[in-house]
PDB file of C-alpha atoms in Angstrom:
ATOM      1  CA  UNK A   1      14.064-128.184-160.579  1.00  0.00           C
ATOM      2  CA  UNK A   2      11.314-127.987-158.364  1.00  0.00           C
ATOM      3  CA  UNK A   3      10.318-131.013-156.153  1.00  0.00           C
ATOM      4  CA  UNK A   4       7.278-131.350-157.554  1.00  0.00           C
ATOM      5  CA  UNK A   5       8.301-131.773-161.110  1.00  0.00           C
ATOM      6  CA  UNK A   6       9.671-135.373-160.851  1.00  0.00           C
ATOM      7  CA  UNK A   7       7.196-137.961-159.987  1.00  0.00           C
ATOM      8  CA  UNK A   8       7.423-141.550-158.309  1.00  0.00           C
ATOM      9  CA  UNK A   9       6.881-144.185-161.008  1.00  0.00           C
ATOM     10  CA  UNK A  10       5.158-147.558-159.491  1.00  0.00           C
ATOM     11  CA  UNK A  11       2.911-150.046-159.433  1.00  0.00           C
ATOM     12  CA  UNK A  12       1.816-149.105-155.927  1.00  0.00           C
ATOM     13  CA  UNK A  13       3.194-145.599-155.261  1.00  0.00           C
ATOM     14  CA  UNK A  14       1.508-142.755-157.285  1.00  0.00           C
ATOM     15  CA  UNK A  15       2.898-139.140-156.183  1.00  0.00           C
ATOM     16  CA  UNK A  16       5.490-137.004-155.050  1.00  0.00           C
ATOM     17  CA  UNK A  17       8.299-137.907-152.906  1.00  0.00           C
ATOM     18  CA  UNK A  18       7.783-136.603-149.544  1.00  0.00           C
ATOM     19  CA  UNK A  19      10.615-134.745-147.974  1.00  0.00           C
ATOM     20  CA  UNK A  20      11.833-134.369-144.177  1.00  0.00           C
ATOM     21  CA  UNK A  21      12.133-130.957-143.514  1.00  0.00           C
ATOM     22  CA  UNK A  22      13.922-129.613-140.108  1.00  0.00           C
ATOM     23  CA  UNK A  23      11.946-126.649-139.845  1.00  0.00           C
ATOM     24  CA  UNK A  24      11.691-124.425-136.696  1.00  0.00           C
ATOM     25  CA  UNK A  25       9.182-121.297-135.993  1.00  0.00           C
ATOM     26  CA  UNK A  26       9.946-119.862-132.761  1.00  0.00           C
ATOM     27  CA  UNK A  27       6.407-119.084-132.374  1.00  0.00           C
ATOM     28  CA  UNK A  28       5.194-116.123-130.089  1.00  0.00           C
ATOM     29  CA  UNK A  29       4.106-117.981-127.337  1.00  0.00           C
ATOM     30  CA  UNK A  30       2.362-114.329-126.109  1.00  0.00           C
ATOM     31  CA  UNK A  31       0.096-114.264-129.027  1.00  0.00           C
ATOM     32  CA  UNK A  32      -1.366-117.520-128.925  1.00  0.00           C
ATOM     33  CA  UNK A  33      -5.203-116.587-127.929  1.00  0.00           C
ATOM     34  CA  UNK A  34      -4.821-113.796-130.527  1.00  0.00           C
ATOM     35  CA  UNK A  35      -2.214-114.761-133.315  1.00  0.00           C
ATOM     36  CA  UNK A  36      -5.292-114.918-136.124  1.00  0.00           C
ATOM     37  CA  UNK A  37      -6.445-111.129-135.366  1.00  0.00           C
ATOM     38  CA  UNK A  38      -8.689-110.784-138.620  1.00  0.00           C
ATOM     39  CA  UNK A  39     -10.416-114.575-138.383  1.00  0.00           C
ATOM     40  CA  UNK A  40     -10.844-113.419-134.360  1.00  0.00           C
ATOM     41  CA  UNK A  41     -10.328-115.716-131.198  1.00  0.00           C
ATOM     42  CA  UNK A  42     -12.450-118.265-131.573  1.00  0.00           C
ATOM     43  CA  UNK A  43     -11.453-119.492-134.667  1.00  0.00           C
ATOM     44  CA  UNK A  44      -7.623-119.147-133.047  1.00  0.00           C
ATOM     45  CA  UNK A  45      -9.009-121.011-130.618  1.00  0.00           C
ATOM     46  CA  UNK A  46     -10.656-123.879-132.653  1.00  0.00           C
ATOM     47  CA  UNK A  47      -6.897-123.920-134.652  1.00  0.00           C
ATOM     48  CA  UNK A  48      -5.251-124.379-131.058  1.00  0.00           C
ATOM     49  CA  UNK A  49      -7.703-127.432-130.106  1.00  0.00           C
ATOM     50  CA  UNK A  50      -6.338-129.096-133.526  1.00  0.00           C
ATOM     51  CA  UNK A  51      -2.848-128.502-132.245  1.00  0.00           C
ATOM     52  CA  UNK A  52      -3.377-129.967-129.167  1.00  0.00           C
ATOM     53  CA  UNK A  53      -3.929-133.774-130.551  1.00  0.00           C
ATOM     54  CA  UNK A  54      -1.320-133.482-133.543  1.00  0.00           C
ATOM     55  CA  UNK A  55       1.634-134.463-131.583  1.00  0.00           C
ATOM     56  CA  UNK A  56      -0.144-137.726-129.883  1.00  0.00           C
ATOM     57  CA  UNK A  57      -1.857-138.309-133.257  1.00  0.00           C
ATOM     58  CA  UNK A  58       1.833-138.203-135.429  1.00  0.00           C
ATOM     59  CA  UNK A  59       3.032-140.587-133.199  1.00  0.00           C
ATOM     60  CA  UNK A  60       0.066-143.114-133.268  1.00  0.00           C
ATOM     61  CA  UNK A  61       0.375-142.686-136.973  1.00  0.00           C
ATOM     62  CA  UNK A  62       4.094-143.370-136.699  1.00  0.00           C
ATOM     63  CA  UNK A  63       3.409-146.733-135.013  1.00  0.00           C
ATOM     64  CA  UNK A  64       0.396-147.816-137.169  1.00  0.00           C
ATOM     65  CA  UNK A  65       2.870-147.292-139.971  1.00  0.00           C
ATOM     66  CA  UNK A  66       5.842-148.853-138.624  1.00  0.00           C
ATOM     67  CA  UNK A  67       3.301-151.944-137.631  1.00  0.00           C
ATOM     68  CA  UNK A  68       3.002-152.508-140.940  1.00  0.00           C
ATOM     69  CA  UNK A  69       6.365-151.445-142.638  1.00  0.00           C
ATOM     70  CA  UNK A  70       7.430-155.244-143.301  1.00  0.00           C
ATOM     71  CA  UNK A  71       4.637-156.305-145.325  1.00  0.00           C
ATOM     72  CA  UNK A  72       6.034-153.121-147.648  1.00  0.00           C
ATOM     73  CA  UNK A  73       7.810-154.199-150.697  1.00  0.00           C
ATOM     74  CA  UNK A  74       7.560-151.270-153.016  1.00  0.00           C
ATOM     75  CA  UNK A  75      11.125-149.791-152.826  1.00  0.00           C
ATOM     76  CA  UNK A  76       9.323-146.241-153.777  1.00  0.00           C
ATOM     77  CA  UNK A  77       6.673-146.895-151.211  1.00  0.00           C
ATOM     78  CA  UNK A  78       9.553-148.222-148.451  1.00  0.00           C
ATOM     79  CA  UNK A  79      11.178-144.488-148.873  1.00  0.00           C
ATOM     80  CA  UNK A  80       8.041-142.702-149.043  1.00  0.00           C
ATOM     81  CA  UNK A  81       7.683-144.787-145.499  1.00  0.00           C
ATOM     82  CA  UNK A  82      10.672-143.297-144.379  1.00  0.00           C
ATOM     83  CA  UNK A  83      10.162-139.561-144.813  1.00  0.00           C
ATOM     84  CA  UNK A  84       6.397-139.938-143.729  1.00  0.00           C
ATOM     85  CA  UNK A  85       8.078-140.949-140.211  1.00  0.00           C
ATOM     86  CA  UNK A  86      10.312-138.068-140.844  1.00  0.00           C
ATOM     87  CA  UNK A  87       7.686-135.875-141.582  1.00  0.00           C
ATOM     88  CA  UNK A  88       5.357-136.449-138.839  1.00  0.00           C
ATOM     89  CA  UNK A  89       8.226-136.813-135.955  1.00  0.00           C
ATOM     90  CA  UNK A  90       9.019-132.672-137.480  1.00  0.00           C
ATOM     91  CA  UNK A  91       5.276-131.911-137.087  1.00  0.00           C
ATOM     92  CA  UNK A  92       5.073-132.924-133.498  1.00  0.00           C
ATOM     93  CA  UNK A  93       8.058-131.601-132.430  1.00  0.00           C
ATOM     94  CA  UNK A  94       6.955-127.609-133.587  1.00  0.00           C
ATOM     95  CA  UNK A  95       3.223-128.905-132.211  1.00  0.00           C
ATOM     96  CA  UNK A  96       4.802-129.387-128.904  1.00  0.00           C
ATOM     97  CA  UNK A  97       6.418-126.185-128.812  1.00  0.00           C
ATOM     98  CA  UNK A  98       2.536-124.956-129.815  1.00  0.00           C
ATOM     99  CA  UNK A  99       0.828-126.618-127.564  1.00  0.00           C
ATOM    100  CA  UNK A 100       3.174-125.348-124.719  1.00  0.00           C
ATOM    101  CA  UNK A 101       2.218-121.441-124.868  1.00  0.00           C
ATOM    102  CA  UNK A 102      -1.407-122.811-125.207  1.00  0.00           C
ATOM    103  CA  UNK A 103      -0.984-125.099-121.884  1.00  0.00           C
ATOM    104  CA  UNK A 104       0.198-122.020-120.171  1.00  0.00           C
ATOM    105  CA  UNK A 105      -3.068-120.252-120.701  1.00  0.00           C
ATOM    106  CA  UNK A 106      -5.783-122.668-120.984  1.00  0.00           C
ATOM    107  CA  UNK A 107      -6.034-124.948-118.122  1.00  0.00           C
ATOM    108  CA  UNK A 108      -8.112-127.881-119.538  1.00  0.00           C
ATOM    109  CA  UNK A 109      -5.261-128.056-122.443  1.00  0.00           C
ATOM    110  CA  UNK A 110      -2.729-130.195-121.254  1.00  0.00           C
ATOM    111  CA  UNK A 111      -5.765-132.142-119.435  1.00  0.00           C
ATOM    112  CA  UNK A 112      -7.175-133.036-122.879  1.00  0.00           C
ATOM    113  CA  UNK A 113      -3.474-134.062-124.005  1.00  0.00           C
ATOM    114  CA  UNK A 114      -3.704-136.486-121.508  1.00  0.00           C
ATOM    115  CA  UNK A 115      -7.154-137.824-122.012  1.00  0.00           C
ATOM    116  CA  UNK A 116      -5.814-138.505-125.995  1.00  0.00           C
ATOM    117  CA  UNK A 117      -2.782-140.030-124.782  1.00  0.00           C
ATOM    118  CA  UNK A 118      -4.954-142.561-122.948  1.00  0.00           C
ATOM    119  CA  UNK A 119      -7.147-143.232-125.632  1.00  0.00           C
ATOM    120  CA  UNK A 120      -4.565-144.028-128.038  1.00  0.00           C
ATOM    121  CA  UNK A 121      -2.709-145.710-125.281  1.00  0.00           C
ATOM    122  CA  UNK A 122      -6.310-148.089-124.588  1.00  0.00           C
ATOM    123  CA  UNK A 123      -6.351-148.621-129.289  1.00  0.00           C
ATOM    124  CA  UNK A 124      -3.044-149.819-129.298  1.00  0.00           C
ATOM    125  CA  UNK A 125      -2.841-152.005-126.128  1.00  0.00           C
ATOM    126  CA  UNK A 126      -7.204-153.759-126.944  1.00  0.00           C
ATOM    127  CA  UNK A 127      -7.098-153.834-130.906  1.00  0.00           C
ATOM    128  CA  UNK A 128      -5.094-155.208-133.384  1.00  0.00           C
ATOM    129  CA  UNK A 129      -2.668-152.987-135.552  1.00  0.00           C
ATOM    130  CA  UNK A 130      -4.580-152.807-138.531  1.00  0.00           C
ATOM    131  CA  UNK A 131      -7.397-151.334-136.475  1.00  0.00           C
ATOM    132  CA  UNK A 132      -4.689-148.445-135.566  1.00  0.00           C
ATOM    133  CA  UNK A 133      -3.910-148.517-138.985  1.00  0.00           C
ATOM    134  CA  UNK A 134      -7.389-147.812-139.972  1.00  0.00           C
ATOM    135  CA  UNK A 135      -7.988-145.096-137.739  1.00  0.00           C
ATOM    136  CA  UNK A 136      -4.305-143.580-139.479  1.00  0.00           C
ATOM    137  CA  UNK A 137      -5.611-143.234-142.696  1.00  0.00           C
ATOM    138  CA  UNK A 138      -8.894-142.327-141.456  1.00  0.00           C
ATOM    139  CA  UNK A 139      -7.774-139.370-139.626  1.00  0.00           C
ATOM    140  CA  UNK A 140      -4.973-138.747-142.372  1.00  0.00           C
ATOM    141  CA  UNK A 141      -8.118-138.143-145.126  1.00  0.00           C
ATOM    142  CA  UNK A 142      -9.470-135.112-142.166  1.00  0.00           C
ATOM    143  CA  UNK A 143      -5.311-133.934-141.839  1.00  0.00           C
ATOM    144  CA  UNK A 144      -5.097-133.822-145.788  1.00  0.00           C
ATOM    145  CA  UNK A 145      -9.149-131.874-146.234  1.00  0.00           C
ATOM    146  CA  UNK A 146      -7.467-129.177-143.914  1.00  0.00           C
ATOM    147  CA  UNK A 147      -4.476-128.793-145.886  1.00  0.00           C
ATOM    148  CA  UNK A 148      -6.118-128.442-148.995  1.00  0.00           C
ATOM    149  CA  UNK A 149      -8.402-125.790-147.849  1.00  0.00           C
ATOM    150  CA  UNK A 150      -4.898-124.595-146.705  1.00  0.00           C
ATOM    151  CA  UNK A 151      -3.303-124.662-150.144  1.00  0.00           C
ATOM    152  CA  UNK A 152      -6.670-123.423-152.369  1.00  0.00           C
ATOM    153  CA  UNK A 153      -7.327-120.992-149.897  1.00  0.00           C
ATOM    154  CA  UNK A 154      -4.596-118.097-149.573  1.00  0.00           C
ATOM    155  CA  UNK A 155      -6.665-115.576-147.915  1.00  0.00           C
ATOM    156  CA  UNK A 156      -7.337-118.099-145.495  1.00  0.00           C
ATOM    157  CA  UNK A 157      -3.974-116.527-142.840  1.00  0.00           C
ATOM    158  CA  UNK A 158      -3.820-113.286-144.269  1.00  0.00           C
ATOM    159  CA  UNK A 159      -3.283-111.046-141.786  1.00  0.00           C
ATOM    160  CA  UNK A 160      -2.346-113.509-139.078  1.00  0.00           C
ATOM    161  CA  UNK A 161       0.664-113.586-136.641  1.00  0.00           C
ATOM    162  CA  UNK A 162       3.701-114.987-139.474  1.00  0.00           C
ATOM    163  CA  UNK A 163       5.106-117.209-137.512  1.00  0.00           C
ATOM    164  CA  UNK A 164       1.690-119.058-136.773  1.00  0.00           C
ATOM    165  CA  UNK A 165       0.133-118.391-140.096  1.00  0.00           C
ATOM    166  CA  UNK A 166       3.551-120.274-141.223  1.00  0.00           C
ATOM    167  CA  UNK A 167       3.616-123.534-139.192  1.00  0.00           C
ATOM    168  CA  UNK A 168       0.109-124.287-140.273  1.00  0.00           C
ATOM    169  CA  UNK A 169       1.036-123.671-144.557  1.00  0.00           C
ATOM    170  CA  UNK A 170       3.662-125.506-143.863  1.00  0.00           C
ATOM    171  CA  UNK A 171       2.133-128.194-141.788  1.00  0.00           C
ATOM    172  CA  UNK A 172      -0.878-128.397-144.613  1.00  0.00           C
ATOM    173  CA  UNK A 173       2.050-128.612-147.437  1.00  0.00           C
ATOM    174  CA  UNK A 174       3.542-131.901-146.346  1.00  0.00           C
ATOM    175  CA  UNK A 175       0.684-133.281-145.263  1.00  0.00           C
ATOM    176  CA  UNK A 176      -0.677-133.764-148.383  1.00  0.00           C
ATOM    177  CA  UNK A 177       2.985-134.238-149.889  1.00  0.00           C
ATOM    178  CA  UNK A 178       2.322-137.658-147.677  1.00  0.00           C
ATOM    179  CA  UNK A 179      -1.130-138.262-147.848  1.00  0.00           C
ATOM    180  CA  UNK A 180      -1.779-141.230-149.818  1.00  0.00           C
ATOM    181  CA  UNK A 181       1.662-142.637-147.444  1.00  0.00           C
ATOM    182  CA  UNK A 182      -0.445-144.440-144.795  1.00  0.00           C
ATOM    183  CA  UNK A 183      -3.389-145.403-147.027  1.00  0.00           C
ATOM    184  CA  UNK A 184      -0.865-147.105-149.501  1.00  0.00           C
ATOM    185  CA  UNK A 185       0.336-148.938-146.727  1.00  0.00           C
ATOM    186  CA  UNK A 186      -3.271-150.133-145.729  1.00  0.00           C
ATOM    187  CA  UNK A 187      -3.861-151.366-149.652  1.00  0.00           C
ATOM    188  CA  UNK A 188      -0.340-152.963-149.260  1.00  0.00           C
ATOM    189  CA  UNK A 189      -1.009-154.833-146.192  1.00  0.00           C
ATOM    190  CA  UNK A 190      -5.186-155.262-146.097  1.00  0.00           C
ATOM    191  CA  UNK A 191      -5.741-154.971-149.576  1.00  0.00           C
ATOM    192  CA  UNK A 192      -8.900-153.781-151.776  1.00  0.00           C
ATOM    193  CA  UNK A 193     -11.734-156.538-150.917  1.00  0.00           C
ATOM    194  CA  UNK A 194     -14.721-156.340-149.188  1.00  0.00           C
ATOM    195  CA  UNK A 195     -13.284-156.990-145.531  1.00  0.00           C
ATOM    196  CA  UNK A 196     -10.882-154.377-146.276  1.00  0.00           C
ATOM    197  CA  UNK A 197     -13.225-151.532-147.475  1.00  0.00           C
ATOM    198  CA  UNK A 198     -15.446-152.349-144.592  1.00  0.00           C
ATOM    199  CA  UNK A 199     -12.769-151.568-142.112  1.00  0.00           C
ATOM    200  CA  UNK A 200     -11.895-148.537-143.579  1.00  0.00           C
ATOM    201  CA  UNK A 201     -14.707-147.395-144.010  1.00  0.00           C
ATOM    202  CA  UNK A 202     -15.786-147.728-140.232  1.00  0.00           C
ATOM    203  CA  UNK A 203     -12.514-146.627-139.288  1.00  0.00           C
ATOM    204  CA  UNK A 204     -13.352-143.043-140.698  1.00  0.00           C
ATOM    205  CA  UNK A 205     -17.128-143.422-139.209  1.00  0.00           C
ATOM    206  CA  UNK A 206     -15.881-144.008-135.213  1.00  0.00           C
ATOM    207  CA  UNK A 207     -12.937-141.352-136.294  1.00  0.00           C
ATOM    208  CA  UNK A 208     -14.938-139.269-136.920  1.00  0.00           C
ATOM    209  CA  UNK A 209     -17.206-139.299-133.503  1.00  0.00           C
ATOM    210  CA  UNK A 210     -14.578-139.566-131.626  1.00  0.00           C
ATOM    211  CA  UNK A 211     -12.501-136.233-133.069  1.00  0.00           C
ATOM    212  CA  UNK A 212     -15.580-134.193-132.856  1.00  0.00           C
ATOM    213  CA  UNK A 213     -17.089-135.854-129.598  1.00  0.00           C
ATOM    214  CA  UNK A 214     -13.278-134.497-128.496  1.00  0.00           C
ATOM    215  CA  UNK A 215     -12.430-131.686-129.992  1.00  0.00           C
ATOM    216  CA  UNK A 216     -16.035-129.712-129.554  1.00  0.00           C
ATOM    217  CA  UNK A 217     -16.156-129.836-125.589  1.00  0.00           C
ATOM    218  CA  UNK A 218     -12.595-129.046-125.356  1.00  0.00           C
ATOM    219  CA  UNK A 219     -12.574-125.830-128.352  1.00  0.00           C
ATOM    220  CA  UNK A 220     -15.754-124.290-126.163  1.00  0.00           C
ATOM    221  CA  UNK A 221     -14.024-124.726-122.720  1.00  0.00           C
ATOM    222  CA  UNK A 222     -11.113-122.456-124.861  1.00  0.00           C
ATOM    223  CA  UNK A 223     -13.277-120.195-125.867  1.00  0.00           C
ATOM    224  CA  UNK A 224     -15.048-120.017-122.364  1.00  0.00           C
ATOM    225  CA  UNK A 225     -11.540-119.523-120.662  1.00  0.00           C
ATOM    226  CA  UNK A 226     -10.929-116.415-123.114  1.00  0.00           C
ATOM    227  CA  UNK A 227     -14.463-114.823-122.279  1.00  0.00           C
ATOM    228  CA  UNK A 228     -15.554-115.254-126.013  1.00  0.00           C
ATOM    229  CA  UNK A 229     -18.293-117.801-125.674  1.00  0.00           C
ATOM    230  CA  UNK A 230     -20.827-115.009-126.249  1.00  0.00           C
ATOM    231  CA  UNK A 231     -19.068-112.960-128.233  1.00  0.00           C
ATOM    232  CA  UNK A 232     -21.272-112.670-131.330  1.00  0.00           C
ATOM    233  CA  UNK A 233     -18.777-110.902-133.540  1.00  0.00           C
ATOM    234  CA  UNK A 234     -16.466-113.484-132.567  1.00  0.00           C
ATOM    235  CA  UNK A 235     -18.621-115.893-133.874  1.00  0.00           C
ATOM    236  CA  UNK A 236     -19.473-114.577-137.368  1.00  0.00           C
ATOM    237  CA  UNK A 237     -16.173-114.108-138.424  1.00  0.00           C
ATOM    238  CA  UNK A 238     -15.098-118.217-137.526  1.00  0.00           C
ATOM    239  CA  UNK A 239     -18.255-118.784-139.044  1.00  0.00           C
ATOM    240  CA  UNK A 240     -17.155-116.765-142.545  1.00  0.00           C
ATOM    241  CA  UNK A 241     -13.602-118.747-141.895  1.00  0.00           C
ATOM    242  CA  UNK A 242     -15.402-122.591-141.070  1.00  0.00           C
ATOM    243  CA  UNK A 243     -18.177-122.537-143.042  1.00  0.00           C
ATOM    244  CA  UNK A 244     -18.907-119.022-145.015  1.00  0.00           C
ATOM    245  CA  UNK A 245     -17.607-117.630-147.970  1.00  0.00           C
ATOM    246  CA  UNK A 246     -14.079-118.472-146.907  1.00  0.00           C
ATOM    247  CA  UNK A 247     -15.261-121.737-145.901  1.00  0.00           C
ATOM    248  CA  UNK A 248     -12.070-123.879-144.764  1.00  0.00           C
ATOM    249  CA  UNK A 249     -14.837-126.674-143.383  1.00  0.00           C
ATOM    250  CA  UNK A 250     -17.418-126.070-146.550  1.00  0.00           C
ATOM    251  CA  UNK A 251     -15.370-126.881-149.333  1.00  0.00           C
ATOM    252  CA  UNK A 252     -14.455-130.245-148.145  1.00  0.00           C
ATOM    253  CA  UNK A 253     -17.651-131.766-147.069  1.00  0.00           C
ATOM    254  CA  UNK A 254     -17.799-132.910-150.454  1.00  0.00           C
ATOM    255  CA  UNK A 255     -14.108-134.364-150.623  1.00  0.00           C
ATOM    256  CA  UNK A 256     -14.993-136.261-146.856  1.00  0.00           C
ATOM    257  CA  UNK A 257     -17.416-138.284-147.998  1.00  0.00           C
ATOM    258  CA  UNK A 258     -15.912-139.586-151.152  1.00  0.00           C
ATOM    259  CA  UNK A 259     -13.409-141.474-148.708  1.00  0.00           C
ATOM    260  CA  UNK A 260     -16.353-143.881-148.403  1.00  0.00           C
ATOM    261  CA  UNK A 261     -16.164-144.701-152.710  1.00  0.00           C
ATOM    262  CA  UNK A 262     -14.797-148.299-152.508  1.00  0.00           C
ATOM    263  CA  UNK A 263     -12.071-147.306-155.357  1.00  0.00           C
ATOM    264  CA  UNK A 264     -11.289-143.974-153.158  1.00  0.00           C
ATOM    265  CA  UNK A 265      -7.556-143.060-153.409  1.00  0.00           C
ATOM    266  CA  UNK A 266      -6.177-139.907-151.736  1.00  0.00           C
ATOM    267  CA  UNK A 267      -4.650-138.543-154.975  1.00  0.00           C
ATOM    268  CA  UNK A 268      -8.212-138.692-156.543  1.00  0.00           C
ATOM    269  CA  UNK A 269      -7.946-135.108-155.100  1.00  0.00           C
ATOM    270  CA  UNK A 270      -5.228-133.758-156.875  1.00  0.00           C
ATOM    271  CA  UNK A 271      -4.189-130.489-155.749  1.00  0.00           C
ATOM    272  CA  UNK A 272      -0.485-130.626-156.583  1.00  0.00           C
ATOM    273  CA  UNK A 273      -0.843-127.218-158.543  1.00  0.00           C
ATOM    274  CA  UNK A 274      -1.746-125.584-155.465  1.00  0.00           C
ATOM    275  CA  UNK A 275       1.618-126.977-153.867  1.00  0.00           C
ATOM    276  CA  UNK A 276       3.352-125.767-156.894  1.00  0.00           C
ATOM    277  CA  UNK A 277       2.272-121.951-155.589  1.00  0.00           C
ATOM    278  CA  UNK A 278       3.223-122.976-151.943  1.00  0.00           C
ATOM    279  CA  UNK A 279       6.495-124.247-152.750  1.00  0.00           C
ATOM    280  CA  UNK A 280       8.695-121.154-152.598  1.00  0.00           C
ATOM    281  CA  UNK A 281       7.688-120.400-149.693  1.00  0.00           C
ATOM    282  CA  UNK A 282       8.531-124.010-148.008  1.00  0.00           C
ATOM    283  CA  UNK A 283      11.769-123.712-149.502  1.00  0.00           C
ATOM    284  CA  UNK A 284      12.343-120.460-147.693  1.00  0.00           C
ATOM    285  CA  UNK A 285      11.102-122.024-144.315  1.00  0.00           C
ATOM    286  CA  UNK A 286      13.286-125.072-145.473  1.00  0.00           C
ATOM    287  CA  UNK A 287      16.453-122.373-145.592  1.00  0.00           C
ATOM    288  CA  UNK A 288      15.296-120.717-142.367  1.00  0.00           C
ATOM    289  CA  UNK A 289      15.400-123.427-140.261  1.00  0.00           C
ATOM    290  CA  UNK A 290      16.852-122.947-136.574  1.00  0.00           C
TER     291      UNK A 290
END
């Protein structure tokens, strides 16, 4: 029976059952500048800048979630608590082995680590946890518009280095196996009222700067260090990946915003079909592991 065929039945937990998987990929660290040949090296490079804040992020996330794991009374939600820590301590671990070939080669890498770790470091020690909680789910709903590009979009690593192309489909697979986790937690502990939707909904707003006030700097200092920033080929083909006909960035403009619908709930986007024609292949990596 496949996991996805048996469903959680509550009053405050709506979807699958996420699993901890111990799942190691032995990446290449040699072919991390190049390790997406056919999308080019800047859109490698733009993946890499992603990896670099996943580790510090999972663990923030662990915290927010752990902040709040008393005020949890949903025995469905309680376990779905416990494998969303499990989860995200995997998906740091492999990001750390990730972000280590990438430190090796670009220089303002581990610097930008750093810089993350201190701003997380300043959120949790100046606001109070549901603020941390806030930013979770906020930056969960940009984790789970990745992996669904991820999951619709097959064509989106062909061709790319297997072992890279596989941490990220596997990555995208649980976290949307988990993403309503966090945000069920927020409803659990803040609620559905006014006060509540207003600090969400800010929460995604000052995300959002932030990540791409971050991220953008950093991902062109990559591509600077690689000697691609005027590489006009270079650029097309991230463009065809981010926004053109493969569009990993396109197709979920729409999907961001509705975050901001008072009534918004993760699993409004249902894309559990596309896990269905994932999950072989997770259950391979599953088998793998070591």
């Amino acid at each position: 029976m496949g996991i996805l065929t048996k469903f959680i039945k509550s009053a405050v937990y709506h979807e699958p059952l996420p699993i901890r998987r111990d799942v190691r990929f032995n990446l290449p660290a040699e072919r991390i500048a190049d390790w997406h040949t056919p999308a080019g090296p800047i859109f490698t490079a733009l993946l890499n800048t992603f990896s670099i804040v996943l580790p510090i992020g999972e663990r923030f996330f662990i915290d927010a979630v752990r902040a709040h794991r008393d005020l949890v009374q949903d025995p469905e939600l309680q376990k779905a608590v416990t494998a969303f820590i499990g989860q995200e301590a995997m998906h740091g671990r492999e990001h750390e082995e990730y972000n280590n070939a990438l430190f090796a080669r670009s220089p303002i890498a581990p610097k930008f680590e750093a810089l993350v770790l201190d701003i997380f470091g300043l959120i949790k020690q100046h606001l109070p946890a549901y603020f941390w909680l806030s930013g979770t789910i906020a930056l969960e709903h940009f984790t789970a518009l990745l992996a669904d590009s991820v999951l619709r979009t097959p064509e989106l690593f062909d061709g790319a280095e297997q072992h890279y192309a596989n941490i990220w489909r596997w990555h995208a697979y649980e976290e949307t196996e988990h993403k309503a986790v966090a945000f069920d937690v927020w409803n659990t502990a803040m609620g559905q009222g006014p006060y509540a939707y207003t600090i969400r909904s800010f929460g995604l707003v000052i995300a959002t700067i932030v990540f791409w006030g971050l991220v953008i700097p950093v991902f062109l200092n990559i591509v600077k260090g690689e000697g691609k920033l005027s590489d006009i080929s270079s650029w097309k083909k991230a463009y065809r990946y981010t926004f053109g006909d493969i569009g990993a960035l396109r197709k979920q403009l729409g999907n961001y915003i509705d975050y901001f619908r008072p009534n918004f709930h993760p699993w409004d986007h249902d894309n559990r079909e596309y896990m269905q024609q994932m999950e072989q292949l997770i259950y391979q990596l599953s088998e793998k592991k070591q």
